[in-house]
Short mmCIF file of C-alpha atoms and ligand atoms in Angstrom, two decimals:
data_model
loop_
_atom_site.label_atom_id
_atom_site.label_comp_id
_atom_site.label_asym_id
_atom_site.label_seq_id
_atom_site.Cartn_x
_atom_site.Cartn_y
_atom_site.Cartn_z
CA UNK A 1 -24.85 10.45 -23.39
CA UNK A 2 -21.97 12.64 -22.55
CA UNK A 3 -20.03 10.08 -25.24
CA UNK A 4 -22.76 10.86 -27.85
CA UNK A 5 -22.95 14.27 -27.92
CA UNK A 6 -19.68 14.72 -28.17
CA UNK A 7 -19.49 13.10 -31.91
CA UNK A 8 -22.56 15.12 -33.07
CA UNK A 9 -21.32 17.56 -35.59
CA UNK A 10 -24.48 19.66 -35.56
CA UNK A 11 -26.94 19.74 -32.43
CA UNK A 12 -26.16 23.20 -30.86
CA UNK A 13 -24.84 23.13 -26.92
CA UNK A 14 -28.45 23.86 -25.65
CA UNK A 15 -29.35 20.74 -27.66
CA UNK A 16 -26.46 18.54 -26.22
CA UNK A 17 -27.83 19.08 -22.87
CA UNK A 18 -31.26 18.41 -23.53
CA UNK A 19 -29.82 15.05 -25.46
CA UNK A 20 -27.81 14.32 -21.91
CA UNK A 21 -31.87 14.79 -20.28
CA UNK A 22 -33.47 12.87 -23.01
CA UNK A 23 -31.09 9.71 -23.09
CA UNK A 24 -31.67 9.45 -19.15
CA UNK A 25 -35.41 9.13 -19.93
CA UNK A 26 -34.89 7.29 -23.44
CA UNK A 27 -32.81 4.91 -21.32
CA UNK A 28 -35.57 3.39 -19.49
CA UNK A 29 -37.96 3.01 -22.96
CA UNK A 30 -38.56 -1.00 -23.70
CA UNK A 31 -38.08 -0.45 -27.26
CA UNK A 32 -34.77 0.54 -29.38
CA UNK A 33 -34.00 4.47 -29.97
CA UNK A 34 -31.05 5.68 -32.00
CA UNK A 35 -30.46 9.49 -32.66
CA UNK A 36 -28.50 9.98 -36.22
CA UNK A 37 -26.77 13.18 -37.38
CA UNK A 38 -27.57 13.96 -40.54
CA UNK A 39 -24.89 12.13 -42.30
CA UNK A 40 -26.68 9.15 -40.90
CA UNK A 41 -24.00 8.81 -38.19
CA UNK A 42 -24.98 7.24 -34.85
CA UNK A 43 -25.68 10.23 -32.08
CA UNK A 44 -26.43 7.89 -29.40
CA UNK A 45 -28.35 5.32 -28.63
CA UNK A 46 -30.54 4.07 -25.45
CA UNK A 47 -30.27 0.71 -23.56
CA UNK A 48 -32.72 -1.57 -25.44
CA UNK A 49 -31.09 -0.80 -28.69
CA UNK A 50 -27.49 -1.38 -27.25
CA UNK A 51 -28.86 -4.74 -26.10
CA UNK A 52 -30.18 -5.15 -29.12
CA UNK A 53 -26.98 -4.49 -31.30
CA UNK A 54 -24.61 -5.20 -29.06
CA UNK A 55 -22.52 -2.07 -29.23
CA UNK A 56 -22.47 0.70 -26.64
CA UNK A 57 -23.74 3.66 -27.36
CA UNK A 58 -19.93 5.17 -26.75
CA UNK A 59 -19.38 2.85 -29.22
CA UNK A 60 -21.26 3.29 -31.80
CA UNK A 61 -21.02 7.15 -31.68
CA UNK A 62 -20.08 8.53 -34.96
CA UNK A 63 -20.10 5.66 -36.52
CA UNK A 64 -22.26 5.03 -40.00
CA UNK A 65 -25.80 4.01 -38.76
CA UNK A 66 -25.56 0.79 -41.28
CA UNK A 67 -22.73 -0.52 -40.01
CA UNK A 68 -24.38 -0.54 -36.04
CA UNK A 69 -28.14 -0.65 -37.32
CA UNK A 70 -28.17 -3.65 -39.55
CA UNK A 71 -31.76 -3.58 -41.06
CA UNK A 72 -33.26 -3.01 -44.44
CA UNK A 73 -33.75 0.77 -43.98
CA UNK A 74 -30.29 1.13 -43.83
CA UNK A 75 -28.95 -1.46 -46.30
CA UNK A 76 -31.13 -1.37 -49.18
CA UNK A 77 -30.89 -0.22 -52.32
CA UNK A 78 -28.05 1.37 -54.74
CA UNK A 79 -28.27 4.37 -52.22
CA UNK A 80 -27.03 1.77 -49.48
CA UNK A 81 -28.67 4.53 -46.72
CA UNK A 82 -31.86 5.58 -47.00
CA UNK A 83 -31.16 8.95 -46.44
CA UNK A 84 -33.77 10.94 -44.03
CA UNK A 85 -35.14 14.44 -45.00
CA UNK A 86 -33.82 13.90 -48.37
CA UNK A 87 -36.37 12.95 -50.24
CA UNK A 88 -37.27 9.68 -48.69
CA UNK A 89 -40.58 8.13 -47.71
CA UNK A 90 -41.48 9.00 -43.85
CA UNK A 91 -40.29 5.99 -42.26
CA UNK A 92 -43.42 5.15 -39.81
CA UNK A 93 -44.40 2.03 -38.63
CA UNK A 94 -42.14 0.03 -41.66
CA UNK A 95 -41.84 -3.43 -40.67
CA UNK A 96 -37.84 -4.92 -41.26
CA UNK A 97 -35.56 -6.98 -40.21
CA UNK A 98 -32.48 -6.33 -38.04
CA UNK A 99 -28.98 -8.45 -37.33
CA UNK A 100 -28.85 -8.59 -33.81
CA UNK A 101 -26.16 -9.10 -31.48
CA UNK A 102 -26.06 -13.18 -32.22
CA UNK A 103 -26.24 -12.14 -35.97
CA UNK A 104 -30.34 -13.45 -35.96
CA UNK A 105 -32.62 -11.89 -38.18
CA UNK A 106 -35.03 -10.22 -35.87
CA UNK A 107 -38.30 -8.08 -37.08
CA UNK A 108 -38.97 -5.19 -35.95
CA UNK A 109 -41.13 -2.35 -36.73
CA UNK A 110 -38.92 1.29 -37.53
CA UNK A 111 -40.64 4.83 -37.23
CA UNK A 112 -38.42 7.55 -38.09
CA UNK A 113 -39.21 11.34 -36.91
CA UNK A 114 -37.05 14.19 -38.07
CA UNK A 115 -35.75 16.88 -35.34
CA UNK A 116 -35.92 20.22 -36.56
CA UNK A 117 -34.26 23.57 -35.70
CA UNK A 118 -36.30 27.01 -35.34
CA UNK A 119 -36.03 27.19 -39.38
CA UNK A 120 -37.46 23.65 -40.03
CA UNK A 121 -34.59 21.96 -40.87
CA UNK A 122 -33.32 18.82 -39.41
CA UNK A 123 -30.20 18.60 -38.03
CA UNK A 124 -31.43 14.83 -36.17
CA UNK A 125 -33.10 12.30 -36.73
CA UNK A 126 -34.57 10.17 -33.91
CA UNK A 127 -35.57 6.10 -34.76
CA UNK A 128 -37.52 4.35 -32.93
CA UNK A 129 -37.11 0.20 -33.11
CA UNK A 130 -39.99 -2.19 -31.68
CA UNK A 131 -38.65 -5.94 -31.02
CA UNK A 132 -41.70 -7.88 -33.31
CA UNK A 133 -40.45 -11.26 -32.36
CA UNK A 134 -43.06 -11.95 -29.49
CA UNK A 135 -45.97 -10.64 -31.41
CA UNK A 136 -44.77 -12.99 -34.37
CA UNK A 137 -44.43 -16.04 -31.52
CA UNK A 138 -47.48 -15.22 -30.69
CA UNK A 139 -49.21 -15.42 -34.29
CA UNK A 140 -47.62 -18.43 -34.98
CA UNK A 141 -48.71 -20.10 -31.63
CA UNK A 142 -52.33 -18.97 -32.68
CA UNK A 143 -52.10 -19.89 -36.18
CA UNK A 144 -51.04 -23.79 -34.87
CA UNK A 145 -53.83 -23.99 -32.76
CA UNK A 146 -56.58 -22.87 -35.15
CA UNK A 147 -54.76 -24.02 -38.51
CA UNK A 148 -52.66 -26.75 -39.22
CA UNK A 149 -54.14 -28.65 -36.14
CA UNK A 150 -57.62 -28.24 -36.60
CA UNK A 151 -59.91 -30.96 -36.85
CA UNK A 152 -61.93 -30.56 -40.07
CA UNK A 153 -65.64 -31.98 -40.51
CA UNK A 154 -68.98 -30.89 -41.09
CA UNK A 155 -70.76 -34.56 -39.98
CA UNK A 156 -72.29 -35.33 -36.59
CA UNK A 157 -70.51 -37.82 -35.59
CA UNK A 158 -67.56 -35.51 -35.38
CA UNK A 159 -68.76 -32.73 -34.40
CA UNK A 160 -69.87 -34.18 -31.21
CA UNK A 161 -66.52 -35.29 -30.61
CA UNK A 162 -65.10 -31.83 -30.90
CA UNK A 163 -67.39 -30.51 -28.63
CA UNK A 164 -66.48 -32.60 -25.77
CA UNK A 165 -62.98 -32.02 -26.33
CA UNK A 166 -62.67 -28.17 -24.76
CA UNK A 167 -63.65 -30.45 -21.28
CA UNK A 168 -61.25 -33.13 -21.71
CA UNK A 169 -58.76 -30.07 -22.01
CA UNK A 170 -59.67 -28.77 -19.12
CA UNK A 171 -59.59 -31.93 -17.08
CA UNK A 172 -56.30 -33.23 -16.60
CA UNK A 173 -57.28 -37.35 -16.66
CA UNK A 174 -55.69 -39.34 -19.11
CA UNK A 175 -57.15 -40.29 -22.20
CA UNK A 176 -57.23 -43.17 -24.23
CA UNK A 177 -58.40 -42.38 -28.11
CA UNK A 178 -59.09 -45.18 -30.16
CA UNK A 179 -60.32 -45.44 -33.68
CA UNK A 180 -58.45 -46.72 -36.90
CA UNK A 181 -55.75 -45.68 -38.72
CA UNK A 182 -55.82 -42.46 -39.69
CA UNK A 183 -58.87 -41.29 -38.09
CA UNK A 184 -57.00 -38.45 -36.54
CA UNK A 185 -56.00 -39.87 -33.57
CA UNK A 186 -52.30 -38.04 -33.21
CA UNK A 187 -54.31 -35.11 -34.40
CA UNK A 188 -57.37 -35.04 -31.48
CA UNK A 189 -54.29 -35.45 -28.93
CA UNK A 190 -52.89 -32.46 -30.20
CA UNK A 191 -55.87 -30.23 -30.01
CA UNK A 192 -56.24 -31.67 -26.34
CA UNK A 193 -53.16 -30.46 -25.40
CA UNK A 194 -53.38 -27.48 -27.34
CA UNK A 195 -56.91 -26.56 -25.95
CA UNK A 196 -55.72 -27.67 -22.05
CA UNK A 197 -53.65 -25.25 -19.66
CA UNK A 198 -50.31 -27.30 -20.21
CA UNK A 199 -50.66 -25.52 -23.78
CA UNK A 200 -47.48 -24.14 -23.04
CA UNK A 201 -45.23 -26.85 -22.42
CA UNK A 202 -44.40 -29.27 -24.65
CA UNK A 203 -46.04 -32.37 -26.48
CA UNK A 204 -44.46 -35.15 -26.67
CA UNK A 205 -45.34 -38.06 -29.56
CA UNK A 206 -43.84 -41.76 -28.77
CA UNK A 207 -44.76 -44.44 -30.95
CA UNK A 208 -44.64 -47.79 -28.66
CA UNK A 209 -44.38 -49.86 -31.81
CA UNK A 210 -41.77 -52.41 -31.91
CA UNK A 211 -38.76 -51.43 -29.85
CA UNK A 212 -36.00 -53.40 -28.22
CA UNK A 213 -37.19 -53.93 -24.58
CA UNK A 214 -33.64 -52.64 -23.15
CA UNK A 215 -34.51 -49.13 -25.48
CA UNK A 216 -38.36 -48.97 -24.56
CA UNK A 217 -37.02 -48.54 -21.22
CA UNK A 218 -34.90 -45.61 -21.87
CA UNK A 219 -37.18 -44.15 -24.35
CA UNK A 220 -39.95 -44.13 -21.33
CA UNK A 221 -38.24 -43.40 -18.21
CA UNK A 222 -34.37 -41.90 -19.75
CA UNK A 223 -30.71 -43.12 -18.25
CA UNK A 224 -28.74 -41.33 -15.46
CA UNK A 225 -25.14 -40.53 -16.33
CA UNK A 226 -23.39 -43.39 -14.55
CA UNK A 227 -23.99 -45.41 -17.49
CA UNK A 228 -22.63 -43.07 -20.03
CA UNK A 229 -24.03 -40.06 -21.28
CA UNK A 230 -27.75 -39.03 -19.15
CA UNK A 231 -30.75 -39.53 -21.58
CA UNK A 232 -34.26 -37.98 -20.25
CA UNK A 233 -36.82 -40.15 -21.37
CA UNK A 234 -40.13 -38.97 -22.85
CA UNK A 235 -41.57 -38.31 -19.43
CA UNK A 236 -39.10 -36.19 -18.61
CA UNK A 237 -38.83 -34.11 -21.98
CA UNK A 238 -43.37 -34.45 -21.37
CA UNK A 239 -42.53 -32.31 -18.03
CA UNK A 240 -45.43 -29.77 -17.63
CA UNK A 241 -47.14 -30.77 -20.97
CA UNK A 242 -48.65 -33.66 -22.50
CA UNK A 243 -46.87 -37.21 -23.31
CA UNK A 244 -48.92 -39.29 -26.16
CA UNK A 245 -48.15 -42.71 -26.80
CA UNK A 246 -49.55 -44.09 -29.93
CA UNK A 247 -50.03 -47.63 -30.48
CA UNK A 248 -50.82 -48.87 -26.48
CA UNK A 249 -51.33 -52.17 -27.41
CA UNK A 250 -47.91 -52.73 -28.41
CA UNK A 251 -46.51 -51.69 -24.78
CA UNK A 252 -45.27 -55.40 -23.70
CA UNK A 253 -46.90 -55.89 -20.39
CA UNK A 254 -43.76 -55.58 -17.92
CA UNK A 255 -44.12 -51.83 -19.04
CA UNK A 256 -47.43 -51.72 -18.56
CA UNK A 257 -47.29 -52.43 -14.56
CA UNK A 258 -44.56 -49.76 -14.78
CA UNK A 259 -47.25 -47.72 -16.27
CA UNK A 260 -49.66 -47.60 -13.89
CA UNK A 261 -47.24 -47.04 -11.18
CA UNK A 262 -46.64 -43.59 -12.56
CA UNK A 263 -50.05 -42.45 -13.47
CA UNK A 264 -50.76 -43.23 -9.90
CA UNK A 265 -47.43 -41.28 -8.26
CA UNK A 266 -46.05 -39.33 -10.87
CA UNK A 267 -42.57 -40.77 -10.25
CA UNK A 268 -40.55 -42.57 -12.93
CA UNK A 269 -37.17 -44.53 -12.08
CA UNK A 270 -34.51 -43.78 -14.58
CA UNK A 271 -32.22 -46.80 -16.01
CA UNK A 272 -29.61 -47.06 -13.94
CA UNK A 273 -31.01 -45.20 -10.67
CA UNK A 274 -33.02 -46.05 -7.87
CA UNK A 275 -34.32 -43.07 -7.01
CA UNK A 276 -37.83 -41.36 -8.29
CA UNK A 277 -37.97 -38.49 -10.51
CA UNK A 278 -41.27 -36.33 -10.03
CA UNK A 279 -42.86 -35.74 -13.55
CA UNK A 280 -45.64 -33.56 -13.88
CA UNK A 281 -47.24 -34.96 -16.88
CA UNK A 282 -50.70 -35.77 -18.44
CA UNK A 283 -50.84 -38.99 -20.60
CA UNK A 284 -52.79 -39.53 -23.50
CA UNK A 285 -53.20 -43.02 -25.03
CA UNK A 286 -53.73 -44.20 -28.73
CA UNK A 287 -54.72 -47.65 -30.12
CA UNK A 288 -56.57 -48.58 -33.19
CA UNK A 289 -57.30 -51.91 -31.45
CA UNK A 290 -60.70 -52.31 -29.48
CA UNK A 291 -59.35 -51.91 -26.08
CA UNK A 292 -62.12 -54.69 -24.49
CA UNK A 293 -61.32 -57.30 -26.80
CA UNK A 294 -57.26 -56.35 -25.67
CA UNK A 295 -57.85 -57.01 -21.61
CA UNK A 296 -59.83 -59.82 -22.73
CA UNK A 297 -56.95 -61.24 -24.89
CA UNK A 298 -54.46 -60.72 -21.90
CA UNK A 299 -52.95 -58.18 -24.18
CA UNK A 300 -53.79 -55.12 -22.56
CA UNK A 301 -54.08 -55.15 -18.50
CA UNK A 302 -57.06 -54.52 -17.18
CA UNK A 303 -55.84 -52.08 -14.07
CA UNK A 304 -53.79 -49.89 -17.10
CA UNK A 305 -57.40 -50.11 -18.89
CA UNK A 306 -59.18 -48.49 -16.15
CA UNK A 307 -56.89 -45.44 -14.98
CA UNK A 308 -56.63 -44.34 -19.13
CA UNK A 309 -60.36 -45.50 -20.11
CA UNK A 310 -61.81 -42.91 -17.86
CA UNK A 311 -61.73 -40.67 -20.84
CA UNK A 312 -62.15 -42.25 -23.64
CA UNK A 313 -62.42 -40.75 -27.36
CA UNK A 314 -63.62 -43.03 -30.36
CA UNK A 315 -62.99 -41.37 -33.51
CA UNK A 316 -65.37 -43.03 -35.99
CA UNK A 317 -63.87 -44.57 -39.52
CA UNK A 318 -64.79 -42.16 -42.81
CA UNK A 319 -66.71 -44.10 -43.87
CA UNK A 320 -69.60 -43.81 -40.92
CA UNK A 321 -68.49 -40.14 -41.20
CA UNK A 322 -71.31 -39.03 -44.02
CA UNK A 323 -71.15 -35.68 -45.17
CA UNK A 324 -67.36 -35.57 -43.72
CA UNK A 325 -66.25 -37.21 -46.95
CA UNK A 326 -66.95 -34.68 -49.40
CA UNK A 327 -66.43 -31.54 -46.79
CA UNK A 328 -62.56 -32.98 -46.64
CA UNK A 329 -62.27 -33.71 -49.81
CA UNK A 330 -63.16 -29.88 -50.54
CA UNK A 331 -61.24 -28.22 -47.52
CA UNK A 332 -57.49 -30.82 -48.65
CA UNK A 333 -57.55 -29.24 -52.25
CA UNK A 334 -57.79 -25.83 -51.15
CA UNK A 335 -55.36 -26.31 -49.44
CA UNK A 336 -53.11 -28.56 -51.63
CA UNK A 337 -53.95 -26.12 -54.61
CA UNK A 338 -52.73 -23.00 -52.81
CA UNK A 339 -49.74 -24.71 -52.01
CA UNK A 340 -49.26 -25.72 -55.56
CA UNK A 341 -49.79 -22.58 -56.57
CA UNK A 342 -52.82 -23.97 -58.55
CA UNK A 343 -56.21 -22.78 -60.18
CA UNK A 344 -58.42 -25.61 -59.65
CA UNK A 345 -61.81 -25.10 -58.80
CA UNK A 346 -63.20 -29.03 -57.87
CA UNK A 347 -63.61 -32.18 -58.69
CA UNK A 348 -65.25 -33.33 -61.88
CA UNK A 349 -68.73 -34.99 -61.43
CA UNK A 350 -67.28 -38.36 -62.47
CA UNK A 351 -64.10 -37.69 -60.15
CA UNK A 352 -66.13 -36.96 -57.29
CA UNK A 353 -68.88 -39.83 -58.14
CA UNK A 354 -65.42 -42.22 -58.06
CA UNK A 355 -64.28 -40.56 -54.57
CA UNK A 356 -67.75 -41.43 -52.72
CA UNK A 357 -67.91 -44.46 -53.60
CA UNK A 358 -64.58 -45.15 -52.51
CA UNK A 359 -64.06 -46.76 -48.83
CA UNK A 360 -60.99 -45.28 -47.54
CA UNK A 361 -59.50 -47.80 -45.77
CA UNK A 362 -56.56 -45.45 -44.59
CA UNK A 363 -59.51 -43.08 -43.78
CA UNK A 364 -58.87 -39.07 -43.56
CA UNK A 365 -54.98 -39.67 -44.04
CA UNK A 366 -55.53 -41.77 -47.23
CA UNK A 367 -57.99 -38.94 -48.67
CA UNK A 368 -55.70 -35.86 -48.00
CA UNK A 369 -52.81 -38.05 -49.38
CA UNK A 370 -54.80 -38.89 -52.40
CA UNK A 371 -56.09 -35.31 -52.65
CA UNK A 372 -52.71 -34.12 -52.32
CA UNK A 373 -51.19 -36.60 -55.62
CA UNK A 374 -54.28 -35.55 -57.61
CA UNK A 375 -53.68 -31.65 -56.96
CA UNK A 376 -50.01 -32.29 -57.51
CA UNK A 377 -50.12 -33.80 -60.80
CA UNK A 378 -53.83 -31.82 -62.19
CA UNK A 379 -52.81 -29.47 -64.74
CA UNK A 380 -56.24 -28.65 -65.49
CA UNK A 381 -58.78 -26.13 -63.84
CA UNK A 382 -60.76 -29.76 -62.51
CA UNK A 383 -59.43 -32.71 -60.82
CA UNK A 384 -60.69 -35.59 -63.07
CA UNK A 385 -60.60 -39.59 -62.62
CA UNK A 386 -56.91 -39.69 -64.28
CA UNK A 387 -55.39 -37.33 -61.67
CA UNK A 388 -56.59 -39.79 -58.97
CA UNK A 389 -54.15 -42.34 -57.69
CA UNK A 390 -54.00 -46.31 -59.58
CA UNK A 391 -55.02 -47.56 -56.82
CA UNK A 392 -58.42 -46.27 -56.40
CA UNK A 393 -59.33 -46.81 -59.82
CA UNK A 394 -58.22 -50.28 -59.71
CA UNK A 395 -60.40 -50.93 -56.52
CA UNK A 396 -63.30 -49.48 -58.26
CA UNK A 397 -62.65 -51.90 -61.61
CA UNK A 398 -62.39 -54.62 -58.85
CA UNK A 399 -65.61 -53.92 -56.82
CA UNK A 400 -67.84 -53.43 -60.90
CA UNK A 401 -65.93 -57.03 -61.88
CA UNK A 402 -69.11 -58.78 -61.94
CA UNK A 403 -67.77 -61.60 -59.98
CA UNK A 404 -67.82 -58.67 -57.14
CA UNK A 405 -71.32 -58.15 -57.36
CA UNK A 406 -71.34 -54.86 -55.91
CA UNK A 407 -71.51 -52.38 -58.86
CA UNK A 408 -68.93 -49.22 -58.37
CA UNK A 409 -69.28 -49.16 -54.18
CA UNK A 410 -67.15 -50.17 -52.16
CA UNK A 411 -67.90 -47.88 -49.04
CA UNK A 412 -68.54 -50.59 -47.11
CA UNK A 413 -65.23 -52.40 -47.10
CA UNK A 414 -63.48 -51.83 -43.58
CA UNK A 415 -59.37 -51.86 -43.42
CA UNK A 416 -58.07 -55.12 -43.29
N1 ATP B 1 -60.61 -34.32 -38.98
C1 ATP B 1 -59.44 -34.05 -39.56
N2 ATP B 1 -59.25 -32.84 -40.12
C2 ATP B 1 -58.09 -32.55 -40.75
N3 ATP B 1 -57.06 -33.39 -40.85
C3 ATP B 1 -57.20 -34.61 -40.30
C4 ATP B 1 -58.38 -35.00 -39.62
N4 ATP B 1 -58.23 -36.25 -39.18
C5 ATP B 1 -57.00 -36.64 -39.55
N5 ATP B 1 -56.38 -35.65 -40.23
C6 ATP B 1 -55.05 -35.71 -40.86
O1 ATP B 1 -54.87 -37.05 -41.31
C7 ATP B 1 -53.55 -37.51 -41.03
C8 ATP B 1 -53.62 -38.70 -40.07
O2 ATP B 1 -54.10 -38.26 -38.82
P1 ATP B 1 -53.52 -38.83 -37.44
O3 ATP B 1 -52.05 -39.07 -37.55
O4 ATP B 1 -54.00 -37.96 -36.34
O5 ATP B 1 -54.27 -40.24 -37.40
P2 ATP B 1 -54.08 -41.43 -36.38
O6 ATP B 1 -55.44 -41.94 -36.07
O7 ATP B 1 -53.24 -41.02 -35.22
O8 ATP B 1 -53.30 -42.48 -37.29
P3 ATP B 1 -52.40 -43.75 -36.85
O9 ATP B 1 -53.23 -44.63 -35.97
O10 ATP B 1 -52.07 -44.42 -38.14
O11 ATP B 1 -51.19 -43.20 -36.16
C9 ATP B 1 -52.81 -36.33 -40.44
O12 ATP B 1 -52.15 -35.66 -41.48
C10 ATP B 1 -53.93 -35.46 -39.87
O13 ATP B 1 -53.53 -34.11 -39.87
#
């Protein structure tokens, strides 16, 4: 403080000792102060702020606020410095951002109050910073778990799913989801994880499709060093969260064995080591295959089966989904339109008479993709039957070809 007071041009001596007392308690505050003279020059400045900036307070003293305080309050404008008590909005509560120390953009929220002698003028002015970026961390964690990732229906079938899914997040059993492609599988894993107390550690996504055997191996269970450079594999980098692996069925069965050996210890043997590595991880399992007919087939093994088909979620196709259809259909081009930055209200009756009857054999990813082209190209206030994709219409001249016999519906084709 001593350092501070010293390049003040104006406080008076009674005032440099009550700054000496103030930065001692202003030292301890968790959020940023600066005191400016009233040519904007730093006074001093506490701890949090010096953290924050990365200068000293002795260093900053005297020095032009903008040059130490680098946030839109202080750099905007022709006036460069928004100068205080001259005629300048009261600065309370303004949200910013401010370089810090690593040169990142960080928000923070700025209140300004003016220090005034026995006449009423100010001769200081005292600014108070507040660090925004957890609160924003925190919105954006909340706006992932309820937004982007939600599961969207209105049907029964689904909305009995999503009420058994809070208690699968709770549990910490693996899970095998099946249903088609595109049913939301990826997506129900997500809100697992995201509803579950490992919400805070990570989720890993591994597609088991085809994969060299020799890279499977590292992709599951990593490398150690003495083979060149260390690689964690997706158990490790699944440490304290959730590890889903899509496609099961593809896992060739050497791998699965290995499988079941760490759902039963939690231990995985990196490449090139003998020794176990704990993992602390809860596995989630994907196929669009009827897992039965797989142990049957020899494809899947049946002691794999029975640790993940304890908990077992079957996401019906679209097309059993009923009212889902048209509730999706609605909730993707709000969505697609805002994006757009579009005005379009619906579908046209014929569009959406076209739409029902089609089957979706990609289910809800093939009707936000196709909801996404038509809002993309519509320049109308309407999606009609041209905005939709070629390939719909074509299936619907197919399916009213009379050879078809099936005039205009072709719900009840299911994905090849
Ligand atoms: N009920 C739903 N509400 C909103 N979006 C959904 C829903 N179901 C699926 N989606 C979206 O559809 C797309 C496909 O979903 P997802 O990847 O979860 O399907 P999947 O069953 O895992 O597919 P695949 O077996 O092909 O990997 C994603 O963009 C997902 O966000």
């Amino acid at each position: 403080m001593e350092n501070s007071v010293r390049t003040a041009p104006c406080p008076p001596t009674a005032l440099a000792t009550d700054l000496a007392r103030l930065s001692e308690i202003l030292g301890g505050l968790p959020i940023g102060i600066a005191a400016l003279d009233p040519d904007c020059r730093i006074v001093f400045m506490n701890k949090a702020l010096e953290d924050l900036t990365g200068f000293t307070s002795h260093e900053a003293a005297g020095i032009p606020c903008h040059h130490v305080l680098r946030c839109g309050l202080h750099l905007r404008g022709v006036r460069q410095v928004e100068t205080p008590g001259r005629g300048d909005e009261p600065v309370k509560g303004r949200e910013t951002d401010i370089i810090d120390r690593h040169r990142h953009k960080l928000p923070v929220r700025v209140t300004r109050i003016d220090v005034r002698d026995e006449q009423g003028v100010a001769f200081m002015f005292l600014e108070a910073y507040e660090d925004l970026a957890p609160l924003r961390d925190m919105e954006r964690r909340l706006k992932d778990a309820s937004g982007a990732g939600e599961l969207i229906s209105r049907g029964e079938a689904m909305e009995r799913i999503k009420k058994v899914l809070p208690a699968i997040a709770q549990s910490d059993s693996p899970v095998l989801v099946t249903g088609e492609t595109g049913t939301g599988k990826d997506l129900s894993a997500q809100v697992i994880h995201k509803a579950s107390p490992r919400a805070r550690g990570p989720f890993v996504r591994v597609n088991l499709g085809p994969m060299p055997e020799h890279l499977l191996e590292i992709e599951l269970y990593g490398r150690v060093a003495e083979e060149g450079e260390a690689v964690p594999g997706c158990f490790q980098r699944a440490n304290g969260g959730t590890l889903y692996l899509s496609e099961l069925a593809d896992l060739p069965a050497a791998h699965q064995a290995g499988l079941v050996r760490v759902l039963d210890d939690q231990t995985i043997i990196p490449a090139g080591s003998d020794k176990g590595v704990r993992v602390n991880v809860r596995l989630i399992a994907a196929t669009h295959k009827d897992p039965e007919e797989l142990v049957r087939a020899g494809v899947l093994r049946e002691d794999l089966f029975h640790r993940l088909g304890a908990v077992r979620v079957h996401l019906p196709p679209l097309r059993d989904r009923g009212e889902d259809v048209e509730f999706l259909l609605t909730h993707f081009l709000s969505r697609f339109a805002a994006r757009f930055k579009k005005d379009i209200k619906g579908f046209s009756p014929r569009a959406i008479r076209i739409l029902r009857s089609h089957c979706f054999p990609g289910n809800v990813r093939e009707l936000k993709n196709i909801v996404e082209y038509a809002a993309m190209i519509c320049q109308k206030d309407m999606i009609l039957p041209a905005h939709l994709p070629g390939h719909i219409l074509a299936a619907l001249k197919a399916d009213q070809s009379p050879a078809s016999g099936r005039p205009g519906d072709n719900r009840g084709r299911k994905r090849s």
